[in-house]
Amino acid sequence: MADDYFEYRHTVGFEETNLVGNVYYVNYLRWQGRCRELFLQQKAPAVLADVQDDLKLFTLKVDCEFFAEITAFDELSIRMRLAELGQTQLEFTFDYVKVTGGAEVLIARGRQRIACMRGPNTNTVPSLIPEALAHALEPYSAQGRALTGRAA
């Protein structure tokens, strides 16, 4: 069975650490954004074209809970899953897993809520989640099969 998450692999660099040598918290949020961007590039390129037109993906809420510290050159797997798919909003969860040899340790967990909007900046309004995005997200949800039957 295929994994139920989209994975972004990352090696921590010195520039992502603070004075005491552990990863500065804001980088976890950057990695969420990077994971989301790579998902769109690899799994939903039609949505990227829509973003270049008038679709806007507004991040409404983001959080991260930390369980363990990581440092430079740690190997990470950032795993994105779909937690909720509504009409105009969706929510992702992110597991940050340190991978050492064959061992995996969950070091943090995050969430991100996104709203789909359209229109000019002076008159942006909520928009239905594009069908191409909903379809691309199906494999990354426990409710994958139920998502295709969502009301339009």
mmCIF file of C-alpha atoms in Angstrom, residues 4-145:
data_model
loop_
_atom_site.group_PDB
_atom_site.id
_atom_site.type_symbol
_atom_site.label_atom_id
_atom_site.label_comp_id
_atom_site.label_asym_id
_atom_site.label_seq_id
_atom_site.Cartn_x
_atom_site.Cartn_y
_atom_site.Cartn_z
ATOM 1 C CA ASP A 4 -0.934 8.192 2.917
ATOM 2 C CA TYR A 5 1.250 11.300 3.051
ATOM 3 C CA PHE A 6 3.130 13.581 0.691
ATOM 4 C CA GLU A 7 6.782 13.679 1.715
ATOM 5 C CA TYR A 8 9.358 16.457 1.539
ATOM 6 C CA ARG A 9 12.870 15.326 2.514
ATOM 7 C CA HIS A 10 15.161 17.936 4.035
ATOM 8 C CA THR A 11 18.669 18.112 5.467
ATOM 9 C CA VAL A 12 18.991 20.784 8.154
ATOM 10 C CA GLY A 13 21.640 23.411 7.430
ATOM 11 C CA PHE A 14 23.624 25.640 9.788
ATOM 12 C CA GLU A 15 21.633 28.675 8.626
ATOM 13 C CA GLU A 16 18.493 27.074 10.115
ATOM 14 C CA THR A 17 19.924 26.823 13.629
ATOM 15 C CA ASN A 18 20.184 29.366 16.428
ATOM 16 C CA LEU A 19 23.107 30.304 18.669
ATOM 17 C CA VAL A 20 22.809 27.169 20.805
ATOM 18 C CA GLY A 21 22.794 24.920 17.730
ATOM 19 C CA ASN A 22 19.203 23.706 17.532
ATOM 20 C CA VAL A 23 16.752 24.527 14.756
ATOM 21 C CA TYR A 24 15.118 27.944 15.039
ATOM 22 C CA TYR A 25 11.332 27.505 15.333
ATOM 23 C CA VAL A 26 10.364 29.604 12.304
ATOM 24 C CA ASN A 27 12.011 27.047 10.014
ATOM 25 C CA TYR A 28 9.352 24.462 10.851
ATOM 26 C CA LEU A 29 6.761 26.822 9.372
ATOM 27 C CA ARG A 30 8.945 27.418 6.305
ATOM 28 C CA TRP A 31 9.152 23.671 5.787
ATOM 29 C CA GLN A 32 5.361 23.411 5.902
ATOM 30 C CA GLY A 33 5.164 26.001 3.141
ATOM 31 C CA ARG A 34 7.874 24.285 1.111
ATOM 32 C CA CYS A 35 6.123 20.923 1.444
ATOM 33 C CA ARG A 36 2.852 22.472 0.264
ATOM 34 C CA GLU A 37 4.587 24.166 -2.697
ATOM 35 C CA LEU A 38 6.299 20.947 -3.791
ATOM 36 C CA PHE A 39 2.993 19.094 -3.515
ATOM 37 C CA LEU A 40 1.398 21.586 -5.906
ATOM 38 C CA GLN A 41 4.353 21.409 -8.295
ATOM 39 C CA GLN A 42 4.508 17.606 -8.355
ATOM 40 C CA LYS A 43 0.914 16.511 -7.835
ATOM 41 C CA ALA A 44 -1.301 19.445 -8.898
ATOM 42 C CA PRO A 45 0.432 21.517 -11.597
ATOM 43 C CA ALA A 46 -2.946 22.645 -12.972
ATOM 44 C CA VAL A 47 -3.572 24.374 -9.634
ATOM 45 C CA LEU A 48 -0.272 26.261 -9.975
ATOM 46 C CA ALA A 49 -1.477 27.574 -13.338
ATOM 47 C CA ASP A 50 -4.733 28.609 -11.621
ATOM 48 C CA VAL A 51 -2.701 30.463 -8.957
ATOM 49 C CA GLN A 52 -0.938 32.391 -11.724
ATOM 50 C CA ASP A 53 -4.390 33.384 -12.971
ATOM 51 C CA ASP A 54 -6.569 34.515 -10.040
ATOM 52 C CA LEU A 55 -6.720 31.711 -7.453
ATOM 53 C CA LYS A 56 -5.274 32.696 -4.086
ATOM 54 C CA LEU A 57 -4.387 30.192 -1.367
ATOM 55 C CA PHE A 58 -4.560 32.175 1.879
ATOM 56 C CA THR A 59 -3.002 30.612 4.957
ATOM 57 C CA LEU A 60 -5.470 31.343 7.761
ATOM 58 C CA LYS A 61 -3.816 29.492 10.619
ATOM 59 C CA VAL A 62 -0.570 27.651 11.216
ATOM 60 C CA ASP A 63 0.848 25.920 14.281
ATOM 61 C CA CYS A 64 3.564 23.554 15.347
ATOM 62 C CA GLU A 65 4.089 21.503 18.509
ATOM 63 C CA PHE A 66 7.645 20.449 19.309
ATOM 64 C CA PHE A 67 8.622 17.140 20.918
ATOM 65 C CA ALA A 68 12.408 16.975 20.448
ATOM 66 C CA GLU A 69 15.254 19.168 19.229
ATOM 67 C CA ILE A 70 17.105 18.751 15.963
ATOM 68 C CA THR A 71 20.398 20.231 14.796
ATOM 69 C CA ALA A 72 22.417 20.848 11.628
ATOM 70 C CA PHE A 73 22.705 17.899 9.253
ATOM 71 C CA ASP A 74 19.780 16.008 10.755
ATOM 72 C CA GLU A 75 17.766 14.302 8.024
ATOM 73 C CA LEU A 76 14.039 15.079 8.102
ATOM 74 C CA SER A 77 10.947 13.744 6.452
ATOM 75 C CA ILE A 78 8.157 16.336 6.504
ATOM 76 C CA ARG A 79 4.932 14.390 5.872
ATOM 77 C CA MET A 80 1.821 16.254 4.804
ATOM 78 C CA ARG A 81 -1.660 14.768 5.086
ATOM 79 C CA LEU A 82 -5.079 16.191 4.367
ATOM 80 C CA ALA A 83 -7.009 16.552 7.636
ATOM 81 C CA GLU A 84 -10.111 18.311 6.310
ATOM 82 C CA LEU A 85 -11.562 19.275 2.949
ATOM 83 C CA GLY A 86 -14.471 21.696 2.984
ATOM 84 C CA GLN A 87 -16.070 23.726 0.215
ATOM 85 C CA THR A 88 -13.663 26.680 0.319
ATOM 86 C CA GLN A 89 -11.144 25.697 3.026
ATOM 87 C CA LEU A 90 -8.827 22.798 3.712
ATOM 88 C CA GLU A 91 -6.517 21.784 6.517
ATOM 89 C CA PHE A 92 -3.234 19.892 6.419
ATOM 90 C CA THR A 93 -1.304 18.153 9.162
ATOM 91 C CA PHE A 94 2.470 17.844 9.085
ATOM 92 C CA ASP A 95 4.588 15.252 10.858
ATOM 93 C CA TYR A 96 8.265 16.138 11.203
ATOM 94 C CA VAL A 97 10.179 12.877 11.407
ATOM 95 C CA LYS A 98 13.906 12.632 12.070
ATOM 96 C CA VAL A 99 15.336 9.773 10.021
ATOM 97 C CA THR A 100 18.590 8.226 11.256
ATOM 98 C CA GLY A 101 19.571 5.035 9.521
ATOM 99 C CA GLY A 102 16.381 3.012 9.602
ATOM 100 C CA ALA A 103 15.075 4.635 12.776
ATOM 101 C CA GLU A 104 12.361 7.300 12.718
ATOM 102 C CA VAL A 105 11.524 9.696 15.554
ATOM 103 C CA LEU A 106 8.581 12.113 15.501
ATOM 104 C CA ILE A 107 10.092 15.448 16.533
ATOM 105 C CA ALA A 108 7.203 17.841 15.840
ATOM 106 C CA ARG A 109 3.660 18.006 14.517
ATOM 107 C CA GLY A 110 2.015 20.945 12.753
ATOM 108 C CA ARG A 111 -1.232 22.095 11.150
ATOM 109 C CA GLN A 112 -2.116 24.566 8.449
ATOM 110 C CA ARG A 113 -5.557 25.880 7.456
ATOM 111 C CA ILE A 114 -5.973 27.358 3.981
ATOM 112 C CA ALA A 115 -8.789 29.244 2.265
ATOM 113 C CA CYS A 116 -9.287 29.372 -1.492
ATOM 114 C CA MET A 117 -10.093 32.874 -2.702
ATOM 115 C CA ARG A 118 -10.520 34.573 -6.078
ATOM 116 C CA GLY A 119 -10.725 38.067 -7.398
ATOM 117 C CA PRO A 120 -8.648 41.227 -7.316
ATOM 118 C CA ASN A 121 -6.961 42.211 -4.055
ATOM 119 C CA THR A 122 -9.587 44.887 -3.418
ATOM 120 C CA ASN A 123 -12.465 42.421 -3.888
ATOM 121 C CA THR A 124 -11.238 38.933 -2.980
ATOM 122 C CA VAL A 125 -13.996 36.461 -2.177
ATOM 123 C CA PRO A 126 -14.098 32.804 -1.048
ATOM 124 C CA SER A 127 -13.942 30.299 -3.885
ATOM 125 C CA LEU A 128 -14.662 26.599 -4.151
ATOM 126 C CA ILE A 129 -11.605 24.380 -3.834
ATOM 127 C CA PRO A 130 -10.547 23.575 -7.402
ATOM 128 C CA GLU A 131 -11.517 20.068 -8.470
ATOM 129 C CA ALA A 132 -7.929 19.417 -9.603
ATOM 130 C CA LEU A 133 -6.696 20.159 -6.077
ATOM 131 C CA ALA A 134 -9.354 18.013 -4.402
ATOM 132 C CA HIS A 135 -8.502 15.154 -6.767
ATOM 133 C CA ALA A 136 -4.732 15.480 -6.156
ATOM 134 C CA LEU A 137 -5.324 15.379 -2.389
ATOM 135 C CA GLU A 138 -7.427 12.187 -2.373
ATOM 136 C CA PRO A 139 -4.521 9.778 -1.693
ATOM 137 C CA TYR A 140 -3.377 11.842 1.305
ATOM 138 C CA SER A 141 -6.545 11.563 3.361
ATOM 139 C CA ALA A 142 -7.956 8.755 5.455
ATOM 140 C CA GLN A 143 -11.280 9.690 3.867
ATOM 141 C CA GLY A 144 -9.820 9.567 0.330
ATOM 142 C CA ARG A 145 -12.744 7.780 -1.249
#
